[in-house]
Short mmCIF file of C-alpha atoms in Angstrom, two decimals:
data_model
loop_
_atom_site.label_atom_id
_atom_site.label_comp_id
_atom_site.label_asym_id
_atom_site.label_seq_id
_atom_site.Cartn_x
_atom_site.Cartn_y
_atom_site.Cartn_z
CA UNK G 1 0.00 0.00 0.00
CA UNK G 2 3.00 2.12 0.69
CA UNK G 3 4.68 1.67 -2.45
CA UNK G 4 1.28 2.48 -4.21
CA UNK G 5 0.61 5.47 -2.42
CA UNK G 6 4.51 7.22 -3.33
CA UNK G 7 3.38 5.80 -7.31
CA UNK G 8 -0.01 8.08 -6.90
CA UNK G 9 2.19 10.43 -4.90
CA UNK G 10 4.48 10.78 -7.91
CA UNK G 11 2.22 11.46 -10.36
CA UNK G 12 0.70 14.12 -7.95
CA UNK G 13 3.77 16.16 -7.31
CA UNK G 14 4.46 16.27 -10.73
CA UNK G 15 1.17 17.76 -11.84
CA UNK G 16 0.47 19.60 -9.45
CA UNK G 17 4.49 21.81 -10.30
CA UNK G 18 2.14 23.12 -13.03
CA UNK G 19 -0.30 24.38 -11.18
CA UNK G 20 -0.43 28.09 -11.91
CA UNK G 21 -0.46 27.60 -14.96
CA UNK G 22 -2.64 24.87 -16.02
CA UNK G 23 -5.77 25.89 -13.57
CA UNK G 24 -6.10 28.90 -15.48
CA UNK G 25 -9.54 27.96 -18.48
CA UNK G 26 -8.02 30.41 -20.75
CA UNK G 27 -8.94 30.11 -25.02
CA UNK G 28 -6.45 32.05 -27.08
CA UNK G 29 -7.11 32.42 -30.62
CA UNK G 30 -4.44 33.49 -33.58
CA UNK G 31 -6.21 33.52 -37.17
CA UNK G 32 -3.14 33.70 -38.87
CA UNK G 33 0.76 33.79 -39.01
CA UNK G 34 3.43 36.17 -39.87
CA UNK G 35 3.07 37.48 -42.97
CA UNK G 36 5.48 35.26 -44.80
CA UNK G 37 3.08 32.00 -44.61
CA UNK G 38 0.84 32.06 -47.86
CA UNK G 39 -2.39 30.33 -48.07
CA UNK G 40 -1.64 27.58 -50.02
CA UNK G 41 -1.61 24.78 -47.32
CA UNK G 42 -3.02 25.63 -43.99
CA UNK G 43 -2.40 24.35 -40.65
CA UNK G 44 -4.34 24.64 -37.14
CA UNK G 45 -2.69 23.78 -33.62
CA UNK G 46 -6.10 22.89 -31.97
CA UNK G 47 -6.28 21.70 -28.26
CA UNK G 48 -4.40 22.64 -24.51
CA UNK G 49 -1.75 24.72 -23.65
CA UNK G 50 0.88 22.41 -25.03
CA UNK G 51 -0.82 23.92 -28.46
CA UNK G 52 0.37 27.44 -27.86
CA UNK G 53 4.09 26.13 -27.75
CA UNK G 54 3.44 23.17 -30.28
CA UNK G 55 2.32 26.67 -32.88
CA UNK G 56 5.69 29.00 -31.85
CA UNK G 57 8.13 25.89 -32.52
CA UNK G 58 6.14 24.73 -35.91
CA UNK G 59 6.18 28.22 -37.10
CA UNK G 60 10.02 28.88 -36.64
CA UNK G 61 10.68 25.13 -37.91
CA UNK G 62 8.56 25.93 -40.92
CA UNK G 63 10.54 29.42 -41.43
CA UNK G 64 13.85 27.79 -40.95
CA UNK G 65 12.72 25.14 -44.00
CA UNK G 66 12.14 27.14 -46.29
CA UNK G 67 7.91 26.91 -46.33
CA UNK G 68 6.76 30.59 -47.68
CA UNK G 69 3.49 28.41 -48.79
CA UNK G 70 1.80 27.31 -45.37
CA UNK G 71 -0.60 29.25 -43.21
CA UNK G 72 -0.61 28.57 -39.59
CA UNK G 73 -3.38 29.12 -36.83
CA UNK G 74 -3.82 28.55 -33.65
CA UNK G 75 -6.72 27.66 -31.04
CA UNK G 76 -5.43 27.12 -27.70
CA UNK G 77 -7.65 26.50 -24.68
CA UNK G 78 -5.60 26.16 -21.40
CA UNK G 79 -6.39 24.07 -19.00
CA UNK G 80 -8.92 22.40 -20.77
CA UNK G 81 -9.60 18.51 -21.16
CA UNK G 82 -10.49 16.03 -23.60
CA UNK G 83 -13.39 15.46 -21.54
CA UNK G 84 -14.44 18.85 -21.87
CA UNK G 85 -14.55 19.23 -25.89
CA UNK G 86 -16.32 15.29 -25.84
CA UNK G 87 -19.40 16.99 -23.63
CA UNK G 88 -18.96 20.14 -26.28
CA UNK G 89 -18.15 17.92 -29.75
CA UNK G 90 -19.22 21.25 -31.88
CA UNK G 91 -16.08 23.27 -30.76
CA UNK G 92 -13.48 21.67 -32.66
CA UNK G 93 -15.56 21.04 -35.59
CA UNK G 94 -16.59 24.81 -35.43
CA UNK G 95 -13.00 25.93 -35.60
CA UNK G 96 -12.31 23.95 -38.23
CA UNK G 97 -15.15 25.79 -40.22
CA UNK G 98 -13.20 29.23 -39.62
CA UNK G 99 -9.91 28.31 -40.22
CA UNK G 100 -10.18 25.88 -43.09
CA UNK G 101 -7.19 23.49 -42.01
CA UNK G 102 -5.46 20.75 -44.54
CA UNK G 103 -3.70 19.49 -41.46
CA UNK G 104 -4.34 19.75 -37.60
CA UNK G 105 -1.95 19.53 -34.96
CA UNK G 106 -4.28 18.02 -32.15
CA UNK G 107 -3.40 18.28 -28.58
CA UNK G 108 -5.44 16.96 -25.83
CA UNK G 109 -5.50 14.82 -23.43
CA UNK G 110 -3.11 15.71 -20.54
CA UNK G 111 -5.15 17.70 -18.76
CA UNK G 112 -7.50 14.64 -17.93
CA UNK G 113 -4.52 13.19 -17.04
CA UNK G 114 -3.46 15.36 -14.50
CA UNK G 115 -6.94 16.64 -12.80
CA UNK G 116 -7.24 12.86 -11.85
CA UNK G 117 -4.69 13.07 -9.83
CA UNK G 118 -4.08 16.10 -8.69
CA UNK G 119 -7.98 17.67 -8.60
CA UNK G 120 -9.38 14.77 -7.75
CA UNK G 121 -6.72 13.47 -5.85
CA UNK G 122 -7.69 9.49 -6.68
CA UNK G 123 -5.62 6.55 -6.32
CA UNK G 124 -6.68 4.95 -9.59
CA UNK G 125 -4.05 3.31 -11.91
CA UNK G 126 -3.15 5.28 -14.59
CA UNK G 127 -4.56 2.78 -17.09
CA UNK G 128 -7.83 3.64 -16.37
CA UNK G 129 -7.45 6.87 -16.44
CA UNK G 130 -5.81 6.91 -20.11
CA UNK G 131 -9.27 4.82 -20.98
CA UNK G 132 -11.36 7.25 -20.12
CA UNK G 133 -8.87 10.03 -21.86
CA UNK G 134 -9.31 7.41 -25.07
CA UNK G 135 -13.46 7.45 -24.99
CA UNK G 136 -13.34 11.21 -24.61
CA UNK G 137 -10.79 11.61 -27.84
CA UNK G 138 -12.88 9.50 -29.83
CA UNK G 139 -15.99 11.34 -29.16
CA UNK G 140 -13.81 14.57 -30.10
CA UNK G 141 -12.66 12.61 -33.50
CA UNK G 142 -15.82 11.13 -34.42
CA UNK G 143 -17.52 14.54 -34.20
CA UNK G 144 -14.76 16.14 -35.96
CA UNK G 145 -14.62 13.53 -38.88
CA UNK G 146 -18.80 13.83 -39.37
CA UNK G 147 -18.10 17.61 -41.00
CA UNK G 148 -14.51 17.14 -41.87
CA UNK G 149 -13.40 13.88 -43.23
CA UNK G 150 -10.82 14.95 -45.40
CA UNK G 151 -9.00 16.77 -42.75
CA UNK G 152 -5.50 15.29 -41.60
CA UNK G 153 -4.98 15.29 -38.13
CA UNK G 154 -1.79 14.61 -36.66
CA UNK G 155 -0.84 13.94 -33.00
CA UNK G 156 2.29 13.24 -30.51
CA UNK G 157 0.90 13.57 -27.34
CA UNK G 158 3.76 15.17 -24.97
CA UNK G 159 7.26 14.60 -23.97
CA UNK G 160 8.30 13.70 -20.40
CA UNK G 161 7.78 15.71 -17.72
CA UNK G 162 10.29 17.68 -15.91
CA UNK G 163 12.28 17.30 -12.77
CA UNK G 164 10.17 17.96 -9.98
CA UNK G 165 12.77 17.41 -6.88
CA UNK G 166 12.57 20.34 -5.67
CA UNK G 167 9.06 20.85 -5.44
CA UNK G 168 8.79 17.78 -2.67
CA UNK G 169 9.49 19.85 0.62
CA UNK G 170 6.70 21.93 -0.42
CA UNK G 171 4.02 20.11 -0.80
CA UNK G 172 2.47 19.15 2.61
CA UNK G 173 2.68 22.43 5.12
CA UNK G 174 5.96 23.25 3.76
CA UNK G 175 7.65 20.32 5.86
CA UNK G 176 10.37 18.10 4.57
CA UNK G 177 9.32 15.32 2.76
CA UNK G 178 12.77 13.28 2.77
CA UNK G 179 11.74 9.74 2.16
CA UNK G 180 9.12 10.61 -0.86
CA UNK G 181 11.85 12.79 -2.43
CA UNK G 182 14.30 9.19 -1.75
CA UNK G 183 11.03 7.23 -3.16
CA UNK G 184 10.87 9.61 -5.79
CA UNK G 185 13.74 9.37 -7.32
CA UNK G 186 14.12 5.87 -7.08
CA UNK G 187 11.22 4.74 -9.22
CA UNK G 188 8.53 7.96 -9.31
CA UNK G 189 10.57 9.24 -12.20
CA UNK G 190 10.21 5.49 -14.20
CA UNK G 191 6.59 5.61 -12.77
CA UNK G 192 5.43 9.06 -13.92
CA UNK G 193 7.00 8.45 -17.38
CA UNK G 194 6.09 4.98 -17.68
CA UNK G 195 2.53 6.33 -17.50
CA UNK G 196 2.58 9.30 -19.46
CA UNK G 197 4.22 6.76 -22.62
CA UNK G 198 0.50 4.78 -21.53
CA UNK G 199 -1.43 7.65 -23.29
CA UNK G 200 0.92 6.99 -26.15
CA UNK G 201 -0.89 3.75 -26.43
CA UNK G 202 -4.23 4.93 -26.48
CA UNK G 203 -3.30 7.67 -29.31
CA UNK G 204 -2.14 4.87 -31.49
CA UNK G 205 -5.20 2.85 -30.91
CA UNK G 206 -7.17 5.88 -31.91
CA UNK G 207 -4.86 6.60 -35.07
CA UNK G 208 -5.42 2.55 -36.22
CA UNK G 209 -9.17 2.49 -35.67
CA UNK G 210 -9.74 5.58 -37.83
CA UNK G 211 -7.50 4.97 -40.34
CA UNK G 212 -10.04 1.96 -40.74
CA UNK G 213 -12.95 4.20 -41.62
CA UNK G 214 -10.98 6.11 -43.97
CA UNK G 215 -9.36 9.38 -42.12
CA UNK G 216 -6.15 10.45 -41.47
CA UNK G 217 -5.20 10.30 -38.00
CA UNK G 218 -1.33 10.10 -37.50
CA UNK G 219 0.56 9.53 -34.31
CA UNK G 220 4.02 10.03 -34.10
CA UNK G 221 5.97 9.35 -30.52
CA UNK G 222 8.32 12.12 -29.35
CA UNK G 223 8.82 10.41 -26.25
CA UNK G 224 12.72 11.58 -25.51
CA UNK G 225 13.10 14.16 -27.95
CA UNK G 226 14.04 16.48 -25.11
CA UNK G 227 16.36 14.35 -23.74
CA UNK G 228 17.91 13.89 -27.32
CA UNK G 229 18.32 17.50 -27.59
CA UNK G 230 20.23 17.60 -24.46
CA UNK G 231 22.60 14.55 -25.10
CA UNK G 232 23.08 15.66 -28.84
CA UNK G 233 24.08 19.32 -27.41
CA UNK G 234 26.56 17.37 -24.92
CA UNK G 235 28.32 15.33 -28.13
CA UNK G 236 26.54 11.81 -27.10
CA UNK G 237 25.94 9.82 -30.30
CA UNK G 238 23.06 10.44 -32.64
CA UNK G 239 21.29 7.11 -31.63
CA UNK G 240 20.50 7.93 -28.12
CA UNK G 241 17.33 6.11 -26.54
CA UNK G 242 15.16 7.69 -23.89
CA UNK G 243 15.74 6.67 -20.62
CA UNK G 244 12.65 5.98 -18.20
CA UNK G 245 14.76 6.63 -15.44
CA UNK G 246 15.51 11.04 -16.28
CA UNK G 247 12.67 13.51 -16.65
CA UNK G 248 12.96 15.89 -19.61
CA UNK G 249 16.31 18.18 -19.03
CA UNK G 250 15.69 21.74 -17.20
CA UNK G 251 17.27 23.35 -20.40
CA UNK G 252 14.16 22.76 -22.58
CA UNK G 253 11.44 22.73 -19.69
CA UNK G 254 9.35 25.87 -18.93
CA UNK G 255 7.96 23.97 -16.00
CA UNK G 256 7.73 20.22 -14.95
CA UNK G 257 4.75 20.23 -17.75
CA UNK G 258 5.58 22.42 -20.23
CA UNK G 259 8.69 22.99 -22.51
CA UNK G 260 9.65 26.01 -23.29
CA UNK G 261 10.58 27.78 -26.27
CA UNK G 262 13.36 26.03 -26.82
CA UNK G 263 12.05 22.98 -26.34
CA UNK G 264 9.23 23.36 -28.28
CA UNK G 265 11.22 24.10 -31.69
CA UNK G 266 12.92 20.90 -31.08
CA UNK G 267 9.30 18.81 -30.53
CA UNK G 268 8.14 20.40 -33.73
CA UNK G 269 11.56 19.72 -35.84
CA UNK G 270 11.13 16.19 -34.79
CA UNK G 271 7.36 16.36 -35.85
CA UNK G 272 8.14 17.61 -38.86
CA UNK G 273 11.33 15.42 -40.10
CA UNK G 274 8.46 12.43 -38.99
CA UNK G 275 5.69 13.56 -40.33
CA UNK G 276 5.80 17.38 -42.55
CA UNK G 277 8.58 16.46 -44.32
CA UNK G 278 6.70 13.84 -46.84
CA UNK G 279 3.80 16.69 -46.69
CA UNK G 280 5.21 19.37 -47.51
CA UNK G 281 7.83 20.49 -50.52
CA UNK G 282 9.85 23.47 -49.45
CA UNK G 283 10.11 26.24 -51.69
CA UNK G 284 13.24 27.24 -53.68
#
């Protein structure tokens, strides 16, 4: 019971790091880019606030290609969940109707993730939890598809979180907490990454099941790219696998749940060299 309360613990601490950020329900809304996208192709960042980072990074990684022919927008909704746009399935379709995408960037999903444990405070496993994330994403997608089924929606889901260490002591009353921050470091960083990779899962079982019915849902893992970034920058080898046991470096995290800038331009270059590359041709 111990051990399963520090796993639940884990996954607590490391939500709740975000907190003043993520409780915030705020919608931001760009209609267009800089002035150097054309309208040729468009693309819309729909979802959380992971969508307001995912849109800075693909823009500069677009501009740094060489793509004078792609319009990007952006609708991001902080702090929102999947569950939220399932109980409201005409939002995303609706924003689709204004923006006219050929591609989506789709973002969603963490938040549920998170308010489990850290609103809620339950001690649930986190498979159940990314089953419930699943339904609400396929109500999203099947309402989406019904007006837009030509629409190409691509997805990644997040990176790993950041370090949370030293976040522990502050937690309950402000007293040390020396044995979870021992416990946590031990196995609550495998734990908490273990089960953010389980929402991986679920995305792919949603991109297989629609690319059944005839859409074009694409997931593409960037589990690691952060810690890529960081080993690349140190001179490690090219090849480097993600390691279960690290959180996402400091360098490219905003927070324990966001990246920043930085770290956001690398998320998107790895999107696109998976996935926007065989889209798009660059201009001369």
């Amino acid at each position: 019971m111990f051990l399963w309360r520090c796993v639940c613990f884990s996954l607590v601490v490391c939500l709740m790091a975000g907190k003043p950020t993520c409780e915030i329900p705020e919608h931001k809304t760009s209609t267009s880019a800089e002035t150097i996208f054309a309208k040729s192709i468009s693309v819309l960042c729909f979802g959380d606030s992971w969508t307001d980072g995912n849109a800075a990074g693909l823009q500069e990684v677009l501009r740094s290609r060489g793509h004078q022919n792609v319009k990007l927008a952006k609708e991001d909704y902080w702090g929102f969940t999947a569950d939220y746009f399932a109980k409201n399935h005409h939002i995303f379709p609706q924003v689709a109707h204004e923006h006219k995408p050929d591609y989506v960037v789709l973002s969603l999903g963490g938040n549920d993730y998170k308010n489990v444990y850290w609103k809620q405070r339950k001690l649930v496993a986190p498979w159940t939890v990314v089953r419930e994330v699943k339904q609400s994403l396929k109500t999203v997608l099947d309402a989406f598809y019904a007006q837009h089924p030509n629409v190409k929606i691509v997805m990644y889901g997040y990176d790993f979180p950041g370090n949370v260490e030293s976040h522990l002591n502050r937690v309950v009353d402000g007293r040390p907490l020396s044995l979870l921050q021992w416990a946590y470091n031990l196995v609550g960083v495998r734990i908490v990454n273990h089960s953010a990779m389980l929402l991986g899962e679920a995305y792919r079982e949603l991109e297989l099941e629609f690319k059944q019915r005839g859409h074009s849902l694409t997931y593409v893992p960037l589990w690691g790219t952060l810690q890529r970034a960081e080993a690349l920058a140190k001179g490690e080898k090219p090849n480097f696998q993600y390691r279960l046991s690290q959180p996402s470096p400091n360098l490219y995290m905003r927070d324990p749940i966001h990246a920043s800038t930085k770290g956001y331009v690398e998320l998107m270059g790895s999107l696109y060299d998976k996935f926007f590359a065989r889209e798009f041709v660059p201009q001369a």
